[in-house]
Short mmCIF file of C-alpha atoms in Angstrom, two decimals:
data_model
loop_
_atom_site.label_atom_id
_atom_site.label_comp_id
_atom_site.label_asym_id
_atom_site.label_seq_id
_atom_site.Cartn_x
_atom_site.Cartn_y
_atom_site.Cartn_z
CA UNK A 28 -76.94 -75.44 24.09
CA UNK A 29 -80.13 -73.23 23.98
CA UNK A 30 -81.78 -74.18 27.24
CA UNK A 31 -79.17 -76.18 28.60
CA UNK A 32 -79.85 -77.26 32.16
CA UNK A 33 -76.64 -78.49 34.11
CA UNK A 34 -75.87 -77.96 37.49
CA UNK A 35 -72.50 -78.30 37.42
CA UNK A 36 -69.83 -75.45 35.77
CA UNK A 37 -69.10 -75.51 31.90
CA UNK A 38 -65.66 -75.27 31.13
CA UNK A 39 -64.64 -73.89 27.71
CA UNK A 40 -61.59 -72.22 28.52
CA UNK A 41 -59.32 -72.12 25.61
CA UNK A 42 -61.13 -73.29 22.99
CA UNK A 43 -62.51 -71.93 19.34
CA UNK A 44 -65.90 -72.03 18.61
CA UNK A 45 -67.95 -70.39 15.83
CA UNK A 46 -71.51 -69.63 17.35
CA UNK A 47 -72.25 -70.37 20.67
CA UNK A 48 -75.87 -69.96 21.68
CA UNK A 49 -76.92 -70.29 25.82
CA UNK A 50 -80.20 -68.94 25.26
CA UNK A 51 -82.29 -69.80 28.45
CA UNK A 52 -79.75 -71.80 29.79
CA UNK A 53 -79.19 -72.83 33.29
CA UNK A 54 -75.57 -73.86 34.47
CA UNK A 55 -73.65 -73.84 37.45
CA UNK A 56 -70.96 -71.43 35.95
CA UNK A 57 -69.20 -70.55 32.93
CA UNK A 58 -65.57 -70.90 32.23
CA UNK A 59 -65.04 -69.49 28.80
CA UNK A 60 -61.20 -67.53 29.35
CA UNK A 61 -58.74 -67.48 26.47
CA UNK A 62 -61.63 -68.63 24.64
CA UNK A 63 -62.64 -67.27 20.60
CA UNK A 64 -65.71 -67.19 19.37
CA UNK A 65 -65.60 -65.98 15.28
CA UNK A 66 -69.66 -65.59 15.28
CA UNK A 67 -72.11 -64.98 17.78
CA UNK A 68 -71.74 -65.74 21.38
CA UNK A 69 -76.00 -65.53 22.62
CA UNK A 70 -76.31 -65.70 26.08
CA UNK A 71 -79.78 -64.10 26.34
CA UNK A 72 -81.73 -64.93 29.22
CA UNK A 73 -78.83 -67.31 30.63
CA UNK A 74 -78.80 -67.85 34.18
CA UNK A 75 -75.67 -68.93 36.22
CA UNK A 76 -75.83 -70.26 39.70
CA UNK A 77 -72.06 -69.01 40.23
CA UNK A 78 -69.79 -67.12 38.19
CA UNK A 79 -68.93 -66.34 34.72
CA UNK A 80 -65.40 -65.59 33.66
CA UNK A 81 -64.36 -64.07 29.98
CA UNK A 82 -61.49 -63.23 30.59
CA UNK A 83 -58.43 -62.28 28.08
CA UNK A 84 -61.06 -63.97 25.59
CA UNK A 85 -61.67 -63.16 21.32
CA UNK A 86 -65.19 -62.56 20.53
CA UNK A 87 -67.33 -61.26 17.68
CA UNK A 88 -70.99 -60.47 18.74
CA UNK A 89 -71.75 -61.15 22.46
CA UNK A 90 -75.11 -61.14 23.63
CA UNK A 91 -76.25 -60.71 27.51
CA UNK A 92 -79.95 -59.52 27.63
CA UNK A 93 -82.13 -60.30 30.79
CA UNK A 94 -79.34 -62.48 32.43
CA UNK A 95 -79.22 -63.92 36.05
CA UNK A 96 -76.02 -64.57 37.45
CA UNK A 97 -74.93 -65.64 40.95
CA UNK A 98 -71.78 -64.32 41.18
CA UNK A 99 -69.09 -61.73 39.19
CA UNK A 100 -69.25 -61.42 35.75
CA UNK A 101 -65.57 -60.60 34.95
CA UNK A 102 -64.37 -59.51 30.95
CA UNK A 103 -60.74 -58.49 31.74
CA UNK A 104 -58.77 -57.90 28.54
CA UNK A 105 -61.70 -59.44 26.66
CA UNK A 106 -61.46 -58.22 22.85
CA UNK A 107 -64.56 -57.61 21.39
CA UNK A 108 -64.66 -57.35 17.58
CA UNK A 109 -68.29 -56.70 16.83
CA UNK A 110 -70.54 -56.10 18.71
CA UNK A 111 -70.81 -56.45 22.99
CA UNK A 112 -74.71 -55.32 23.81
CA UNK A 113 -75.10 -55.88 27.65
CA UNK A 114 -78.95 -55.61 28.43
CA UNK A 115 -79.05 -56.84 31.85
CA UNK A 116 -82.41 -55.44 32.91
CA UNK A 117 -83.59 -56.54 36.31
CA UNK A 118 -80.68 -58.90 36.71
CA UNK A 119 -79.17 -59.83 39.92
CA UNK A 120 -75.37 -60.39 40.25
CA UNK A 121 -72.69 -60.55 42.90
CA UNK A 122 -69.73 -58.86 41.04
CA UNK A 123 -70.04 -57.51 37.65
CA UNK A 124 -66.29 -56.53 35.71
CA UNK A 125 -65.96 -55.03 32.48
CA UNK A 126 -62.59 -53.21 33.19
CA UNK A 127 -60.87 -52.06 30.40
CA UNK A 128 -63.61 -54.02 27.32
CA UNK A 129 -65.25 -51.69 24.51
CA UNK A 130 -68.87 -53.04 24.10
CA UNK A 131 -71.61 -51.27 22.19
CA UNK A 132 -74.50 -49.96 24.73
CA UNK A 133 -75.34 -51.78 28.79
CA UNK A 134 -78.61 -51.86 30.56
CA UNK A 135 -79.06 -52.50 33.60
CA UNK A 136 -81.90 -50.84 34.51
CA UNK A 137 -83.32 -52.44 38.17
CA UNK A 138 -80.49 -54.76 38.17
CA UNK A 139 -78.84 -55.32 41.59
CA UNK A 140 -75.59 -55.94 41.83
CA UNK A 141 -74.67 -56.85 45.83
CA UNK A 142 -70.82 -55.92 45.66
CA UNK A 143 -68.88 -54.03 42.98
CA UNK A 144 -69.92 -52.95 39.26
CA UNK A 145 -66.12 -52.26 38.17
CA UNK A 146 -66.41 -51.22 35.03
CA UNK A 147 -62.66 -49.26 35.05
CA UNK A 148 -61.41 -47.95 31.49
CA UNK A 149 -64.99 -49.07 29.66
CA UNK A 150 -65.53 -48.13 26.50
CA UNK A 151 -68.92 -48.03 25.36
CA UNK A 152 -70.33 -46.88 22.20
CA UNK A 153 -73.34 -45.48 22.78
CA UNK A 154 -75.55 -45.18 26.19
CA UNK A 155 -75.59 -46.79 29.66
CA UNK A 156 -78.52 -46.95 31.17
CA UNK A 157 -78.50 -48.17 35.39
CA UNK A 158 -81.85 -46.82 36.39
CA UNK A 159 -83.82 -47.98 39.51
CA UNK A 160 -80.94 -50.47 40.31
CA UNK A 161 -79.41 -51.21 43.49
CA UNK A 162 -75.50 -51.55 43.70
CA UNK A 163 -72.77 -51.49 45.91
CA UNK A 164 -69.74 -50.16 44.94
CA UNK A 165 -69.68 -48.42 41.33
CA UNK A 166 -66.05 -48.28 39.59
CA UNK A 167 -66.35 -46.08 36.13
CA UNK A 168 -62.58 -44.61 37.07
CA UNK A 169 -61.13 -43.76 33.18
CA UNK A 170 -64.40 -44.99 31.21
CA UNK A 171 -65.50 -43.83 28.07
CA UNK A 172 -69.28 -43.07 27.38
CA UNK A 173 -70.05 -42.30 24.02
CA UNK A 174 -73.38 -41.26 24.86
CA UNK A 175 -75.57 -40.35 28.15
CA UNK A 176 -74.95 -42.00 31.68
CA UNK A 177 -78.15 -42.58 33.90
CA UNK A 178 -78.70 -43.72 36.97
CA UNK A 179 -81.64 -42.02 37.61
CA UNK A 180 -84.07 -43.55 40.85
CA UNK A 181 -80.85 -45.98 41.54
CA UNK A 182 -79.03 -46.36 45.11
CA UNK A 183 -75.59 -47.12 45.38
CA UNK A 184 -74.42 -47.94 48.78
CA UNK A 185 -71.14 -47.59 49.08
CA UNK A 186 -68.86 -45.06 46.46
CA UNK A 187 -69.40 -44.14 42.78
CA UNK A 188 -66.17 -43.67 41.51
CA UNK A 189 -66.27 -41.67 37.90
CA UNK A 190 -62.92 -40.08 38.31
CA UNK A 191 -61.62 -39.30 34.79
CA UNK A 192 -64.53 -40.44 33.38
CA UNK A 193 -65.93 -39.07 30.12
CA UNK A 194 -69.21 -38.54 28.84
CA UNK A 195 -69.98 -36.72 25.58
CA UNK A 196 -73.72 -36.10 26.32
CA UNK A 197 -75.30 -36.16 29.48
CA UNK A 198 -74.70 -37.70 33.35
CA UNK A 199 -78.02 -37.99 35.20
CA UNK A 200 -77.91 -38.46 39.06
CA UNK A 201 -81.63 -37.78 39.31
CA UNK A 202 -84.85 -38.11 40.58
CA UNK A 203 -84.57 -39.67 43.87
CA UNK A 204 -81.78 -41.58 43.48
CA UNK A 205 -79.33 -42.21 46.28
CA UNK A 206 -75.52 -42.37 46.53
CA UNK A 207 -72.83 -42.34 49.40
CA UNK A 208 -70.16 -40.72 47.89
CA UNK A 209 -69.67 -39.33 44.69
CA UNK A 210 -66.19 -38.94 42.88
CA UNK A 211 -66.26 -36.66 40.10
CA UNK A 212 -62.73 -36.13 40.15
CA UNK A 213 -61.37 -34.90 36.69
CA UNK A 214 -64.70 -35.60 35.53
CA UNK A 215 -65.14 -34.54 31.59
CA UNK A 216 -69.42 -34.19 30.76
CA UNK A 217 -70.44 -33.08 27.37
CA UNK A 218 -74.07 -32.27 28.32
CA UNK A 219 -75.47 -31.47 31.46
CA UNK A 220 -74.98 -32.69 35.60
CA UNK A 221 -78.24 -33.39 36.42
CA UNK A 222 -78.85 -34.37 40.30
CA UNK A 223 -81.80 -32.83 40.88
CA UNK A 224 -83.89 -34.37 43.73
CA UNK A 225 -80.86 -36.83 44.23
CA UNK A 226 -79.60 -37.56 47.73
CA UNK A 227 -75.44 -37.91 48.44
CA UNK A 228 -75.01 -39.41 52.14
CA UNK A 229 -71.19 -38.54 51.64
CA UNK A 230 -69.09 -36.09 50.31
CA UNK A 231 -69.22 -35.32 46.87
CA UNK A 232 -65.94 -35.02 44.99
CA UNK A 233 -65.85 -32.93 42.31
CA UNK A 234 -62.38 -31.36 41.66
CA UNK A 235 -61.40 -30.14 38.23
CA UNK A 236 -64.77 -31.16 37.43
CA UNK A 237 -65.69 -29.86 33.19
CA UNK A 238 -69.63 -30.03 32.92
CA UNK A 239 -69.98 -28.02 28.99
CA UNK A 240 -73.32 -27.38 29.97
CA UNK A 241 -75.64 -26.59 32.98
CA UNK A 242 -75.27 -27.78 36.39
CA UNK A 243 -77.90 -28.56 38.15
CA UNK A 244 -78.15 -29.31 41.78
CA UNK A 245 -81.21 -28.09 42.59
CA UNK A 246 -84.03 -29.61 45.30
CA UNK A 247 -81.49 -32.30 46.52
CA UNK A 248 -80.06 -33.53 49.41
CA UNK A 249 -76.04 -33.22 50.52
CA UNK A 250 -75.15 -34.50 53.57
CA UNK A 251 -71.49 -33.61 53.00
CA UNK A 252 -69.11 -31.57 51.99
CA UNK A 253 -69.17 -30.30 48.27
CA UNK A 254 -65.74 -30.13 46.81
CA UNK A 255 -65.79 -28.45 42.97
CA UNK A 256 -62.50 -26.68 43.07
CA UNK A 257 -61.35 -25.56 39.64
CA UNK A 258 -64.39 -27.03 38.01
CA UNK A 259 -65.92 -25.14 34.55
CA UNK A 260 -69.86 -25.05 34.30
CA UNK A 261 -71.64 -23.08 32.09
CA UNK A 262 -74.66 -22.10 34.58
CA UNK A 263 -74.73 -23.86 37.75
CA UNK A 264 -78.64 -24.00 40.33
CA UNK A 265 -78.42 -24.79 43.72
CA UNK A 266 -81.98 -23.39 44.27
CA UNK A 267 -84.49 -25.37 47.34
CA UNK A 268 -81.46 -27.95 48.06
CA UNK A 269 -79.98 -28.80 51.86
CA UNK A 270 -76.37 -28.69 52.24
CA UNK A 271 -74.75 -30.28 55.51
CA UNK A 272 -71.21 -29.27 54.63
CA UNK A 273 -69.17 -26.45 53.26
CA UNK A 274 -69.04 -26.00 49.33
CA UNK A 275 -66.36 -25.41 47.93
CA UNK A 276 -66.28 -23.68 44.78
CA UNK A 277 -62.42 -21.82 45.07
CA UNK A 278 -61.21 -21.27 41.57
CA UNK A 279 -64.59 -22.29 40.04
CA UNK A 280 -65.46 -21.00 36.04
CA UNK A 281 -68.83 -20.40 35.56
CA UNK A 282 -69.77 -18.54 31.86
CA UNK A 283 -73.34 -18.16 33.06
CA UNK A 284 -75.50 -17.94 36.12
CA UNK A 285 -74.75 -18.78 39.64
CA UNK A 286 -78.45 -19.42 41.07
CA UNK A 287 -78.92 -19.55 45.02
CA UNK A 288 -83.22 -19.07 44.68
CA UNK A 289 -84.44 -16.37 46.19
CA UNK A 290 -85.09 -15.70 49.96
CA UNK A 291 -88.52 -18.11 50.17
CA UNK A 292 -89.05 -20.95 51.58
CA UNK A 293 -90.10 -22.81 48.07
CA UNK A 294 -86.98 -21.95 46.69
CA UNK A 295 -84.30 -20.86 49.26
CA UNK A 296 -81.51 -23.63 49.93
CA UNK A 297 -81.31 -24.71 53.60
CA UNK A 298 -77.35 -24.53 55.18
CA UNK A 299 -76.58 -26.14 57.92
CA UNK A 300 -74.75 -24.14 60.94
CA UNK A 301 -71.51 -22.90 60.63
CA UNK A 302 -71.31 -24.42 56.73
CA UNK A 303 -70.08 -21.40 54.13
CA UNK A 304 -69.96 -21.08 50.34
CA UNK A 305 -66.22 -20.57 49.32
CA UNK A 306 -65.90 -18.47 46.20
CA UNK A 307 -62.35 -18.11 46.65
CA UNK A 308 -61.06 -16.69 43.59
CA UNK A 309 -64.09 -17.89 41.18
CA UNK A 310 -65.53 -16.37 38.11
CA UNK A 311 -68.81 -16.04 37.03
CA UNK A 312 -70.94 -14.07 34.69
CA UNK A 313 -73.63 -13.38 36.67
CA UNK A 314 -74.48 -14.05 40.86
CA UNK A 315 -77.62 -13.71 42.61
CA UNK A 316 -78.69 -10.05 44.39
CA UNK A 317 -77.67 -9.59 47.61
CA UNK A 318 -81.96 -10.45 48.52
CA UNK A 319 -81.30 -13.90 47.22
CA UNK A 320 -80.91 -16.69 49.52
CA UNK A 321 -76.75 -16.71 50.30
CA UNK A 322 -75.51 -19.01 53.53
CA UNK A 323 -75.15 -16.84 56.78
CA UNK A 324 -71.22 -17.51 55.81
CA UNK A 325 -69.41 -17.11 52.51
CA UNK A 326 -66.26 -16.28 51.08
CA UNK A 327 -65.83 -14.23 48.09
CA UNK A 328 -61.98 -13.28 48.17
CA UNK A 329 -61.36 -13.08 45.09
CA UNK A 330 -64.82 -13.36 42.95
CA UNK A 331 -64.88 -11.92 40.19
CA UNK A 332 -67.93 -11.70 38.33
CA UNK A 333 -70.06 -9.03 35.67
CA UNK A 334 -73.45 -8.51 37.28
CA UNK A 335 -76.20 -9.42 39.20
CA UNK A 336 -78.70 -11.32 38.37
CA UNK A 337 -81.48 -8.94 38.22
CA UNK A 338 -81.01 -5.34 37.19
CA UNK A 339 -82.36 -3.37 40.59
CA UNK A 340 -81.22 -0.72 43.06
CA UNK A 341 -80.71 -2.04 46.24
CA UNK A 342 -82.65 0.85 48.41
CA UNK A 343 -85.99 -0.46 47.46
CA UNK A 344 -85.29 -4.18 48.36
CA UNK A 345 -84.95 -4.57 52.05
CA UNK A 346 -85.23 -8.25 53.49
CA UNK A 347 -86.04 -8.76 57.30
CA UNK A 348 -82.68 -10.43 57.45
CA UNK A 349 -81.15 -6.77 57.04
CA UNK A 350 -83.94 -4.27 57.34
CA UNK A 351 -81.53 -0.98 57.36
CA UNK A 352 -77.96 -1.73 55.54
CA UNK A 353 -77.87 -4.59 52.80
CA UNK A 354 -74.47 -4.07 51.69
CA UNK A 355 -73.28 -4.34 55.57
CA UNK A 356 -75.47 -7.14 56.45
CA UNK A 357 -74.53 -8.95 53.17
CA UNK A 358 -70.57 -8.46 53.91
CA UNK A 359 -71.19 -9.63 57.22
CA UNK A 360 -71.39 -12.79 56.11
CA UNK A 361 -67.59 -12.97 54.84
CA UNK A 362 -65.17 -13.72 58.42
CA UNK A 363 -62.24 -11.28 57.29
CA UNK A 364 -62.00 -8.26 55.75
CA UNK A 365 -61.19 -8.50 51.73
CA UNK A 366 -61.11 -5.01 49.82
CA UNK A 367 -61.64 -7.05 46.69
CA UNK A 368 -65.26 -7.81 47.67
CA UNK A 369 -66.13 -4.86 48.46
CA UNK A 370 -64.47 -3.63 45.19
CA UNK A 371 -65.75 -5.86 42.87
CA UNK A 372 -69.65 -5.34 44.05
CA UNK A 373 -69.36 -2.06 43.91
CA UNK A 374 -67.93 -2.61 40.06
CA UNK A 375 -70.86 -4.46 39.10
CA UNK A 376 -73.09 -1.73 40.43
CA UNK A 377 -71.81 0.61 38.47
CA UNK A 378 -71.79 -0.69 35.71
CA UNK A 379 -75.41 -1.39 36.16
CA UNK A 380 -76.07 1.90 36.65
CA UNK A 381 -75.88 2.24 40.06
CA UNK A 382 -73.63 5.00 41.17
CA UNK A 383 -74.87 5.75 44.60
CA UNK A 384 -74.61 2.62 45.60
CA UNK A 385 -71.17 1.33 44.21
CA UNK A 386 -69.99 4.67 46.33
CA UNK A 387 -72.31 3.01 49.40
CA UNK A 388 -70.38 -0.12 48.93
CA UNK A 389 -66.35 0.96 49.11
CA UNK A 390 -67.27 3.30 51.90
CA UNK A 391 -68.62 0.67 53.71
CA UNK A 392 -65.31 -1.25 52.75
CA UNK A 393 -63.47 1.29 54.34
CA UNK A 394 -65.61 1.22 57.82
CA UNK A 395 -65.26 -2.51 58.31
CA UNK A 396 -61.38 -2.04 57.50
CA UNK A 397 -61.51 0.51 60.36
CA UNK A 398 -62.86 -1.98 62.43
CA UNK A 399 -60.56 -4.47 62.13
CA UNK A 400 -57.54 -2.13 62.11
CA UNK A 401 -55.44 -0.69 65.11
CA UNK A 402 -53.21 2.21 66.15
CA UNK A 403 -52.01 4.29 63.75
CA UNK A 404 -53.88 2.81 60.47
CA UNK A 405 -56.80 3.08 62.81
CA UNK A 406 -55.83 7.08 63.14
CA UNK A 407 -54.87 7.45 59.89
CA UNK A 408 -58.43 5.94 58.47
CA UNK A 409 -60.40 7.66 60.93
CA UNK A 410 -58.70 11.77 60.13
CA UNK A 411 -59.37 10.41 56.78
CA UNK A 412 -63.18 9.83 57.32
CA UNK A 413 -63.81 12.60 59.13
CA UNK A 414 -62.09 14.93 56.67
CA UNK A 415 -63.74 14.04 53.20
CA UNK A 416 -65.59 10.37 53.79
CA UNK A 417 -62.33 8.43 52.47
CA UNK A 418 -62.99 10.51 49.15
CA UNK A 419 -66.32 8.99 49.14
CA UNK A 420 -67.85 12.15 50.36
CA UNK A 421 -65.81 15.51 49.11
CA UNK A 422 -68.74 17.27 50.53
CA UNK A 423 -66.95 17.27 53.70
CA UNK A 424 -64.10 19.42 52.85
CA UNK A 425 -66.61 21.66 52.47
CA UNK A 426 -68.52 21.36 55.48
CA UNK A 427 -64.69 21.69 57.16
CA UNK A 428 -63.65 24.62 55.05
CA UNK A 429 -66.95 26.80 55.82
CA UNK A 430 -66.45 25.76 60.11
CA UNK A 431 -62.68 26.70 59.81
CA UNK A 432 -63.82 29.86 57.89
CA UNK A 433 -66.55 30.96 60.64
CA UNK A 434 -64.16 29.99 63.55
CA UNK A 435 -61.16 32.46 62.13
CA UNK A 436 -63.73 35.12 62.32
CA UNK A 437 -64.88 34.25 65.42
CA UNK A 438 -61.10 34.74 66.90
CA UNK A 439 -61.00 38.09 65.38
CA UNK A 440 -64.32 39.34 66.49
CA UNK A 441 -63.25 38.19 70.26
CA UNK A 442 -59.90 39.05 70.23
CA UNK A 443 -60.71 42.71 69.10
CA UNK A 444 -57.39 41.84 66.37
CA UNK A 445 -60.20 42.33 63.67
CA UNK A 446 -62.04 45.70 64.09
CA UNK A 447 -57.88 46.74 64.96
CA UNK A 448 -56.63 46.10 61.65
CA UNK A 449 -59.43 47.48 59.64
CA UNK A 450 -61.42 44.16 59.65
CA UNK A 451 -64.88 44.44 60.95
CA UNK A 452 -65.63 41.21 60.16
CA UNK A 453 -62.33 39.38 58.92
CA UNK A 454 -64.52 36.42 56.56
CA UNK A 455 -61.98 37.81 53.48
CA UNK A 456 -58.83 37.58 55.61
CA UNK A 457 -59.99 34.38 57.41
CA UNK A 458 -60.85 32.48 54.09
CA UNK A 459 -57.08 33.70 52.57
CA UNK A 460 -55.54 32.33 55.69
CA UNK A 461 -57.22 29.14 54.96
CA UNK A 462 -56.49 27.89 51.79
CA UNK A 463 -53.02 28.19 50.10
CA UNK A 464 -53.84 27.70 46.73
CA UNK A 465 -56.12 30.72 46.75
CA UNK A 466 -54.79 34.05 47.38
CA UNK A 467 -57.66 36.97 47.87
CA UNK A 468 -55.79 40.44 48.76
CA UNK A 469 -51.98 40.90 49.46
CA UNK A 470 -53.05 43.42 52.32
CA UNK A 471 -54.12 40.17 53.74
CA UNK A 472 -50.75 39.05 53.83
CA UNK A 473 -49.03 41.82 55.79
CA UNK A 474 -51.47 41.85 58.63
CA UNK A 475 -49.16 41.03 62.27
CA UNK A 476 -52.00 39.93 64.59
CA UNK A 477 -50.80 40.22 68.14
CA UNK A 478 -51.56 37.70 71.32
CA UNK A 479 -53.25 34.50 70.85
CA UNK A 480 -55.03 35.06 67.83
CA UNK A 481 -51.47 34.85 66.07
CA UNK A 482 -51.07 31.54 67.33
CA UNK A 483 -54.62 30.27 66.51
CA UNK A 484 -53.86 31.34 62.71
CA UNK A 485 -50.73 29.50 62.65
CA UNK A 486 -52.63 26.61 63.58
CA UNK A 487 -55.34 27.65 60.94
CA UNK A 488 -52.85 27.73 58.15
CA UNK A 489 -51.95 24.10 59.03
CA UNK A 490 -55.64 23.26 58.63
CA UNK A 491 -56.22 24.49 55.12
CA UNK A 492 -52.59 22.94 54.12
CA UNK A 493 -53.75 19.40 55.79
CA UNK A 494 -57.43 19.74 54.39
CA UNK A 495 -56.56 20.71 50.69
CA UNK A 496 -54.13 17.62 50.11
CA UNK A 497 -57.31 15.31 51.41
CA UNK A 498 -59.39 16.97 49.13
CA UNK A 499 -56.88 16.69 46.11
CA UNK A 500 -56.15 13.16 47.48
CA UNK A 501 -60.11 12.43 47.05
CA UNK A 502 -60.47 14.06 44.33
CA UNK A 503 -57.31 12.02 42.69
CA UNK A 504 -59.06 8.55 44.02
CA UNK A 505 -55.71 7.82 46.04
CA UNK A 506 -57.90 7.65 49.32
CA UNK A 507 -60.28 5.48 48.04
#
């Protein structure tokens, strides 16, 4: 029947053939359900005014290269024993189904297909390629891609649906192509997420999300809301891209590199108001310096991670976002107080060498929980400041120790109880009334000051007591 003209549909529903050949052939539609076929079914270049149904059909080697078809293309429970090679470049279609039928490799590379490309539970054998195409609604829920998945340049209008979908190399979303939205749900890629320069009108869906190697979602477009909870990536760039909605990345595994760009206009991402990062109990290896170009809202409860991205002390590298504190301005950015952020940054400072400023860091933990504390804890957290710096700053103690020192002798000096019992100056006696754990001269001991200076050294007693279990408590790091 090669180059068959009929205007009418061919029926060959139920029948067994041995080759059929439709090359450049023009029908109506074709019929060809419950149908076998033990040799080659050659449809190349067919065109078909209407439909063409296969369903629930027996085949060997099917052939559909540079087809035209008017309406769906539908292959439910087809059985395909050979070989199924759909090269549909440039093709036009109404509805195109493959759901649930194992074929060898598609194209459809600048095809346009005007309503849905269900292609649920597909099993394909090697690559699909839907470049520069235009489609409607994309169904890939469950399919099996033996190789990579492109769909580079293309614009699908409504959703592309690739929950559970598997691909052992890589899924390419790139280079100005356009989407609605995007369900990655459950999503299982071998290689690499590439949307870089894509654009997603809608929300992308990304859940439980396993990308083996590099995500990259750099210099694109996101209109909505980014939702990769408790997906795994081995690095994953969001450098120079716009984001119109929150992303979500709460329980995220990253083994590499979380990249934000740094703070420039080529490379910084651009957040919409009010939109925030969640990190909510993520891990990553390594996140960008606090320079880098973060939202004006995140939230790192719970982020764990090793290091920064670059090695580098903090006091050199002021931005004009936070000209004085850094670690302040940075927190800032996080609604509610978490000691676990502060914690953790501190962590990876110090283990990078940084001492000074992983001590900068929890004390500045400590002031913003003073801030957002009241009565007593409020009390409690300010005595403890003020006495040694929430253990931060021992130095203190000191500083207290050598004013409490000076003041005793200043009592005895004005009192006259001094010079009276043999103490012209009283610094001795005044330090041994200070601090219990050190004991100077038992003469010290038997001394009965009279009047108010009695009083004031009962109160000075109190002082060293209260003082030295702060400064074993700092010492101990059970104020910290």
């Amino acid at each position: 029947m090669e180059m068959l003209h009929v205007d009418k549909p061919l029926f060959m529903r139920n029948g067994q053939f041995g080759e059929v050949v439709l090359r450049d052939a023009h029908i109506g539609a074709l019929e060809l359900d419950g149908s076998k076929v033990s040799r080659t079914l050659n449809m190349e270049k067919l065109r078909v005014d209407s439909s063409v149904f296969m369903r629930h059909g027996q085949f060997s080697d099917v052939v559909l290269r540079n087809d035209r078809l008017g309406g769906p293309l539908e292959f439910d429970g087809a059985t395909v024993t050979g070989t199924l090679n759909l090269f549909m470049r440039d093709g036009q279609f109404g509805e195109v189904v493959l759901r649930d039928a194992h074929i060898g490799a598609l194209e459809l590379d600048g095809s346009r297909v005007s309503r849905t490309l269900d292609m649920e539970k597909l099993r394909v054998d090697s690559s699909v390629y839907m470049r520069h195409g235009q489609f409607g609604e994309v169904v890939l829920r469950s399919a099996r891609i033996s190789g990579t998945l492109e769909l580079d340049g293309s614009k699908v209008s409504r959703t592309l649906n690739m929950d559970k979908l598997r691909v052992d190399s890589s899924l390419f979303l790139r280079n100005d192509a356009k989407f609605a939205d995007v369900n990655l749900t459950s999503t299982r890629v071998g290689g690499q997420l590439n949307l870089v320069h894509a654009k997603v009108g809608g929300n992308l869906q990304c859940y439980s999300l396993v990308v083996d190697e590099d995500g990259l979602l750099y210099d694109a477009q996101f209109s909505g809301r980014i939702d990769c909870q408790f997906a795994k990536f081995r690095s994953l760039y969001l450098d120079n891209s716009t984001f119109g909605g929150d992303v979500d990345l709460s329980s995220a595994q990253l083994s590499g590199e979380l990249a934000l760009g740094e703070a420039v206009p080529q490379h910084s991402p651009q957040w919409s108001p009010g939109k925030t990062l969640i990190l909510r109990n993520a891990r990553a290896e390594t996140i960008p310096i606090l320079t880098d170009a973060w939202p004006a809202q995140v939230d790192v409860n719970g982020f764990t991670y090793k290091a920064l991205r670059r090695d580098i002390a903090v006091d050199h590298h002021r931005t004009p976002e936070c000209p004085s504190d850094l670690f302040r301005c940075w927190f800032g950015k996080q609604q509610s107080f978490s000691p676990h952020a502060y914690e953790q940054l501190a962590l990876a400072f110090q283990n990078q060498g940084h001492a000074d400023d992983a001590r900068a860091i929890r004390y500045d933990g400590r002031e913003r929980e003073v801030s957002e504390s009241g009565g007593l804890r409020y009390a409690w957290l300010t005595t403890l400041n003020w006495a040694i710096g929430y253990g931060h700053h021992i130095e203190l103690a000191m500083i207290w120790t050598l004013v409490l020192v000076i003041l005793g002798v200043f009592v005895l000096g004005v009192s006259g109880e001094g010079p009276k019992n043999g103490m012209p100056v009283g610094l001795s006696y005044s330090f041994d009334m200070l601090l219990p754990i050190i004991k100077l001269r038992d003469a010290h001991y038997k001394i009965d000051l009279m009047g108010w200076p009695r009083y004031y050294f009962y109160v000075h007693k109190i002082a060293g007591y209260v003082l030295a279990t702060f400064l074993i408590a700092g010492i101990s790091g059970l104020t910290k």
